[in-house]
Amino acid sequence: MTTNPPPLSSPDLLKGWYFFSPAAWRRYFDSLPREKPEESILLRVLVQLLVTVGIIATDIAAGTQMSLWAVPLSFVGGSWSWYRRYSRNVSVKFLLALGMLVAMGLFFQNIIAQLNDTRLVLAELLTQVQVLHTFDLPRRKDLGYSMVIGLILLGVAGTISQTMEFAPLLLIFLAIAIPTLIVDYRSQLKLHPPQFTPRSGRQLLPSYLSISRISLFLVVILASGLTLFAFMPRFPGYQLQTFPVSSPLNVDEARFQGVDQGITNPGYEVGDLGQEQGGNGGQVDSRSYYGFSSTINQNLRGELVPQEMMRVRSQAPGFWRVVAFDRYTGQGWQISRDRQILRIQRPGWTYRFFLSSIFTKAKTREVIQSYTAVSDLPNVIPALAHAREIFFPTLEVGLDPEGGIRSPLGLIDGFTYSVISDVAYRNQGELEQAGTKYPTGITRYYLQIPPAIAGEVKQKTEELLGRSPNPLTNPYQTALFLAQRLKQTYRIQPDLPFLKENEDLVTSFLRLEGGLPDHFATAYTMMLRSIGIPARLVAGFNTGEFNPFTGYYTVRNTDAFMMTEVYFPDYGWFTFNPLPGMELIPPGIEDTQTFSVLQQIWSWVAGWLPSPVTSLISLIWENIIRGITFIFGGIWAVIFGSWLGLLAGGVGAIALGFLGWLGWQRWRSISYALWLQKLPPMESIYQQMLYLQTQQGYPKPPAQTPLEYVQACAPNLSTDQTAIMEEISQAYVAWRYGSQTPNTQRLRLRLRELQKLQEKWRNITRIKVSG
């Protein structure tokens, strides 16, 4: 008679020949307890759909194609794990372990190449792990891991996405997640749905997964989420500090060729009217802004056709500076030192370039920006002023004397880079005390003005400054007042005729009392120079339209314009905008986007309301704020005005705090009693039981099922208490999920017994502690 050999334990395998025996290992694996597989097909299908949406969302946001292989393999793996859920699948698990090692190797290989931004590399690893994981999903907690992976992939897609294309997938994910969580919770309670078939004449979906109920949940969750999103403050300091860098082409070895370090504008080839110094009129390119060149002609006419140029994510709004000019040519501008480019080369193992540091007495703040070109741009790199570091894919970048950053290649569609700038705070008091001791290098280049127009421009400038009601005692006040006078006195003339061959742009602007939009900055710059204040022309992009859902500024070619930078000794360059219809001081780090969504909602609502209604709402809000300030200000003055007031304030604060605590306790008891009355009898009994345990110091975590909660409390309770809790919990589960009618009269009696037992148990504990 043969008998089966006894099972082996793990220590036995390490003894003698057992370690090398396949039969011994098989006996060992067979002796291990088998975990119960997840039987719900519906839960498995919903989890697979969640993961699929996460993978597709990542593909759309990042422009990859992982879903072409990951989604089909995930469904194949899910089907395999369902049909093999009762088997140990040891050989398959070894293969999956090898696959995990291969995925980890690919991850380390890819992360070395993408050290600046690892989000997409991590998403690829999670996708590979999930595909392997789908071949081994016997248990419910394995499905839980897959749900978490799907959520993480959706989160990665949300941080990478720059457009609203991500929004529909977010809604689809939420619509699938709601029934998934419901089915998962019922699976934890061991309440699997019956297998509905069309032949049975019953509904295909159980009542708890009805379309109307899921739709109601979806609407409530969306409304709550959007409300929180609108009121949520957005603090720049809490934004992720990532430095994405990418290029659709391989430009890792790109550098400047010989002396060819100039600016190449795709809309204005060499010899075009846009590149000439002046003297001839012409038409602007309908797509490219003429001002992004080494030499510009402002005797051009025409309009840009709106087109998205780039998307910017920044910790603060600002003027995306591109290029500055120092030499005025009569009808345009030049960069006089265009060939004096400082070429900077990065190490081969990083995309990080260190640029020149700002020397200023002004307080500065670090601002991180990332830019993605969505149309072809010149080889000048937009950035906030005073860029300290740049993460760029080429081997070299150039820095011109006017603070512009140049690339060896043009910025093509899909080009992404990051910049760290030390942006200076604009302190008017400090700038007014800056004085007029300008360095020689500043006066040599930034006071240049053609002698033929110097007298006329100076006379007109002094005439405008003479209208100031108060004396202008420093360059900052002068620059501020002059910009304001230009806004108020001169007007934009879109139908301005071409200038004649020898006609000067600035004198024509002053004579006609206006001109084209960019003519304002040119005239303002030369007027400042005529009275001895160093200034230069700067071209760039306005902040653009902020999208609160993506966190990006959408910048178009029509956002390009020109301003004036004015130099203040020891503080550096600060911008002024004399263009009518725009802020005199451009947006900066002082302008926060903390409640940007709420501000946009109010602006949209105010646009639909009549002006009297808007004014009335604003007046009411201002009076509320003023009243609150007056009350609290008066209390503050009384309390801190004397020692007696301070003592009285302390006593009053203690009394108010005690009365508030008593009122709060009373309100809690009343509201709890009213809440219990509104509940069904079984629900009321169960909630009272939970309340009793909470008072004992054992609150129920939201993730625990009723029966899991009883098991967790059992070690701290007596046998009778545990039995009563188990009886009430079983009745609650049967009523809530099985539609069984409970014996509420008996359960109320049992609840009273539990109250008495807990009081008795509390008294025994007190005696033991006092003894």
Coordinates of C-alpha atoms in Angstrom, one line a residue, residues 350-617:
T350 CA 23.2 66.9 -19.6
Y351 CA 21.0 69.3 -21.5
R352 CA 21.8 72.1 -19.0
F353 CA 23.4 75.3 -20.1
F354 CA 24.6 77.9 -17.5
L355 CA 24.1 81.5 -18.8
S356 CA 25.3 84.7 -17.4
S357 CA 24.0 85.7 -13.9
I358 CA 22.1 89.0 -13.3
F359 CA 23.9 91.7 -11.3
T360 CA 21.3 93.8 -9.6
K361 CA 20.5 95.3 -6.2
A362 CA 16.8 94.4 -6.8
K363 CA 15.3 91.5 -5.1
T364 CA 14.9 88.6 -7.5
R365 CA 12.8 85.4 -7.7
E366 CA 13.5 82.2 -9.5
V367 CA 10.9 81.4 -12.1
I368 CA 10.8 78.1 -14.0
Q369 CA 9.3 78.0 -17.5
S370 CA 8.9 75.3 -20.1
Y371 CA 8.1 76.1 -23.8
T372 CA 6.8 73.9 -26.6
A373 CA 6.8 75.2 -30.1
V374 CA 3.7 74.2 -32.2
S375 CA 4.8 76.2 -35.3
D376 CA 8.1 77.0 -36.8
L377 CA 9.9 79.9 -35.1
P378 CA 13.2 81.7 -35.7
N379 CA 16.4 80.5 -34.0
V380 CA 16.0 83.0 -31.1
I381 CA 14.8 81.4 -27.9
P382 CA 11.8 83.1 -26.1
A383 CA 12.3 83.3 -22.3
L384 CA 11.6 85.6 -19.3
A385 CA 14.2 88.2 -18.8
H386 CA 17.5 87.4 -17.0
A387 CA 17.6 83.7 -18.0
R388 CA 20.2 82.0 -15.7
E389 CA 19.9 78.4 -17.0
I390 CA 18.4 76.8 -20.0
F391 CA 17.7 73.1 -20.7
F392 CA 18.1 72.8 -24.5
P393 CA 18.7 69.8 -26.8
T394 CA 21.4 71.3 -29.1
L395 CA 25.1 71.1 -28.2
E396 CA 25.5 74.9 -28.2
V397 CA 23.5 78.0 -27.6
G398 CA 24.6 81.7 -28.1
L399 CA 24.1 84.7 -25.9
D400 CA 24.1 88.1 -27.7
P401 CA 25.1 91.4 -26.0
E402 CA 21.4 92.5 -25.7
G403 CA 20.4 89.4 -23.6
G404 CA 18.9 87.4 -26.4
I405 CA 19.5 83.6 -26.6
R406 CA 20.1 82.0 -29.9
S407 CA 19.9 78.4 -31.2
P408 CA 22.0 76.9 -34.0
L409 CA 18.7 75.8 -35.5
G410 CA 15.2 77.2 -35.9
L411 CA 12.6 76.1 -33.3
I412 CA 10.4 73.6 -35.3
D413 CA 7.1 72.2 -34.4
G414 CA 7.4 69.9 -31.4
F415 CA 10.6 71.5 -30.0
T416 CA 10.5 71.6 -26.2
Y417 CA 12.9 73.3 -23.8
S418 CA 13.0 74.8 -20.2
V419 CA 14.4 78.0 -18.7
I420 CA 15.2 79.2 -15.2
S421 CA 15.1 83.0 -14.9
D422 CA 16.0 85.3 -12.0
V423 CA 13.3 87.8 -12.5
A424 CA 13.7 91.1 -10.6
Y425 CA 10.9 92.6 -8.5
R426 CA 9.9 96.1 -9.6
N427 CA 10.3 98.3 -6.5
Q428 CA 9.3 101.8 -7.5
G429 CA 11.0 103.4 -4.4
E430 CA 14.3 101.7 -5.2
L431 CA 14.2 102.6 -8.9
E432 CA 13.5 106.2 -8.1
Q433 CA 16.7 106.3 -6.0
A434 CA 18.8 104.7 -8.7
G435 CA 20.3 107.9 -9.9
T436 CA 21.9 108.8 -13.2
K437 CA 25.5 107.4 -12.9
Y438 CA 25.4 105.3 -16.1
P439 CA 28.4 103.1 -17.0
T440 CA 30.3 103.9 -20.2
G441 CA 29.1 100.7 -21.9
I442 CA 25.5 101.8 -21.4
T443 CA 25.9 105.3 -22.7
R444 CA 27.9 104.2 -25.7
Y445 CA 25.1 102.1 -27.2
Y446 CA 21.8 103.1 -25.6
L447 CA 21.9 106.9 -26.0
Q448 CA 22.4 106.7 -29.8
I449 CA 20.1 109.0 -31.8
P450 CA 20.5 110.4 -35.3
P451 CA 21.7 114.1 -35.0
A452 CA 19.2 115.2 -37.6
I453 CA 16.3 114.4 -35.4
A454 CA 17.8 114.8 -31.9
G455 CA 16.7 118.4 -31.4
E456 CA 13.1 118.0 -32.7
V457 CA 12.6 114.8 -30.6
K458 CA 14.0 116.4 -27.5
Q459 CA 11.8 119.5 -27.9
K460 CA 8.7 117.4 -28.3
T461 CA 9.6 115.2 -25.3
E462 CA 10.2 118.2 -23.0
E463 CA 6.9 119.6 -24.2
L464 CA 5.0 116.4 -23.1
L465 CA 7.0 116.3 -19.8
G466 CA 6.1 119.9 -19.1
R467 CA 2.4 118.9 -18.7
S468 CA 3.2 117.0 -15.5
P469 CA 1.3 118.4 -12.5
N470 CA 4.2 117.5 -10.2
P471 CA 8.0 117.9 -10.8
L472 CA 9.7 114.9 -12.3
T473 CA 12.9 114.5 -10.2
N474 CA 14.3 111.1 -11.4
P475 CA 14.5 109.0 -14.5
Y476 CA 11.9 106.5 -13.3
Q477 CA 9.2 109.1 -12.8
T478 CA 10.1 110.6 -16.1
A479 CA 9.9 107.3 -18.0
L480 CA 6.6 106.5 -16.3
F481 CA 4.9 109.8 -17.0
L482 CA 6.2 110.0 -20.6
A483 CA 4.8 106.5 -21.4
Q484 CA 1.4 107.5 -19.9
R485 CA 1.4 110.7 -22.0
L486 CA 2.0 108.7 -25.2
K487 CA -0.9 106.4 -24.4
Q488 CA -3.2 109.4 -23.8
T489 CA -2.0 111.8 -26.5
Y490 CA -1.2 109.6 -29.5
R491 CA -3.4 107.0 -31.3
I492 CA -3.0 103.9 -33.3
Q493 CA -3.4 104.5 -37.1
P494 CA -3.8 101.2 -38.9
D495 CA -4.1 102.9 -42.4
L496 CA -0.8 104.8 -42.1
P497 CA 0.7 105.3 -45.5
F498 CA 4.3 104.2 -46.3
L499 CA 7.1 106.4 -45.3
K500 CA 9.1 108.1 -48.0
E501 CA 12.6 107.0 -48.8
N502 CA 14.4 109.6 -46.5
E503 CA 11.5 110.2 -44.1
D504 CA 12.2 109.4 -40.4
L505 CA 9.8 107.2 -38.6
V506 CA 10.0 109.0 -35.2
T507 CA 9.5 112.5 -36.5
S508 CA 6.7 111.3 -38.7
F509 CA 5.1 109.6 -35.6
L510 CA 5.3 112.9 -33.6
R511 CA 4.0 115.0 -36.5
L512 CA 1.0 112.7 -37.2
E513 CA 0.4 112.1 -33.5
G514 CA 0.4 108.3 -33.9
G515 CA 1.3 105.4 -36.1
L516 CA 1.3 101.6 -36.1
P517 CA 1.4 99.7 -32.8
D518 CA 5.2 99.0 -32.9
H519 CA 5.9 102.6 -33.7
F520 CA 4.9 103.6 -30.2
A521 CA 7.8 101.7 -28.6
T522 CA 10.3 103.1 -31.2
A523 CA 9.2 106.7 -30.6
Y524 CA 9.2 106.2 -26.9
T525 CA 12.7 104.7 -26.9
M526 CA 14.1 107.6 -28.9
M527 CA 12.3 110.2 -26.8
L528 CA 13.9 108.8 -23.7
R529 CA 17.4 108.8 -25.4
S530 CA 16.9 112.4 -26.4
I531 CA 16.8 113.5 -22.7
G532 CA 19.7 111.3 -21.6
I533 CA 17.9 108.2 -20.3
P534 CA 19.4 104.9 -21.8
A535 CA 16.8 102.8 -23.5
R536 CA 16.5 100.0 -26.1
L537 CA 13.8 98.4 -28.1
V538 CA 12.7 94.8 -27.2
A539 CA 10.5 92.4 -29.1
G540 CA 8.8 89.3 -27.7
F541 CA 5.4 87.7 -27.0
N542 CA 2.7 88.9 -24.7
T543 CA 1.7 86.4 -22.0
G544 CA -1.0 84.8 -24.1
E545 CA -4.2 83.2 -23.0
F546 CA -4.0 81.2 -19.8
N547 CA -5.9 77.8 -19.8
P548 CA -6.6 76.9 -16.2
F549 CA -7.4 73.3 -17.1
T550 CA -4.0 72.6 -18.6
G551 CA -1.9 75.2 -16.8
Y552 CA -0.4 76.4 -20.1
Y553 CA -0.4 79.8 -21.7
T554 CA -1.4 79.6 -25.4
V555 CA 0.7 82.1 -27.3
R556 CA -0.1 83.2 -30.9
N557 CA 1.8 85.1 -33.5
T558 CA -0.6 88.0 -32.9
D559 CA 0.7 88.2 -29.3
A560 CA 4.1 89.4 -30.6
F561 CA 4.8 93.1 -30.1
M562 CA 7.5 95.6 -29.0
M563 CA 8.2 97.5 -25.8
T564 CA 11.0 99.6 -24.4
E565 CA 13.6 98.6 -21.8
V566 CA 15.0 101.4 -19.6
Y567 CA 18.2 101.1 -17.8
F568 CA 18.6 102.0 -14.1
P569 CA 22.1 102.0 -12.5
D570 CA 22.7 99.1 -10.2
Y571 CA 19.2 97.7 -10.9
G572 CA 19.4 96.8 -14.6
W573 CA 16.7 96.9 -17.4
F574 CA 13.0 97.3 -16.7
T575 CA 10.2 97.3 -19.4
F576 CA 7.7 100.0 -20.1
N577 CA 4.8 99.7 -22.6
P578 CA 3.6 102.9 -24.2
L579 CA 1.0 101.1 -26.5
P580 CA -2.6 102.3 -25.9
G581 CA -5.0 99.6 -24.7
M582 CA -2.3 97.7 -22.9
E583 CA -0.9 97.9 -19.3
L584 CA 1.9 100.4 -18.9
I585 CA 3.7 97.9 -16.7
P586 CA 3.7 94.4 -18.4
P587 CA 2.6 91.4 -16.3
G588 CA 5.3 90.1 -13.9
I589 CA 6.0 88.1 -10.9
E590 CA 3.9 90.5 -8.8
D591 CA 0.8 89.3 -10.8
T592 CA -0.3 86.0 -9.3
Q593 CA -2.7 83.4 -10.7
T594 CA -3.8 82.1 -7.3
F595 CA -7.5 82.3 -8.0
S596 CA -7.2 82.5 -11.8
V597 CA -10.2 80.2 -12.5
L598 CA -12.5 82.2 -10.2
Q599 CA -11.4 85.4 -11.8
Q600 CA -12.1 84.1 -15.3
I601 CA -15.6 82.9 -14.2
W602 CA -16.4 86.3 -12.7
S603 CA -15.1 88.1 -15.9
W604 CA -17.3 85.8 -18.0
V605 CA -20.4 86.4 -15.8
A606 CA -19.7 90.1 -15.6
G607 CA -19.5 90.3 -19.4
W608 CA -23.2 89.1 -19.6
L609 CA -24.5 91.3 -16.9
P610 CA -25.5 94.9 -17.4
S611 CA -23.0 97.5 -16.2
P612 CA -25.2 98.8 -13.4
V613 CA -25.6 95.2 -12.0
T614 CA -21.9 94.6 -12.2
S615 CA -21.1 97.9 -10.5
L616 CA -23.7 97.1 -7.7
I617 CA -22.2 93.6 -7.0

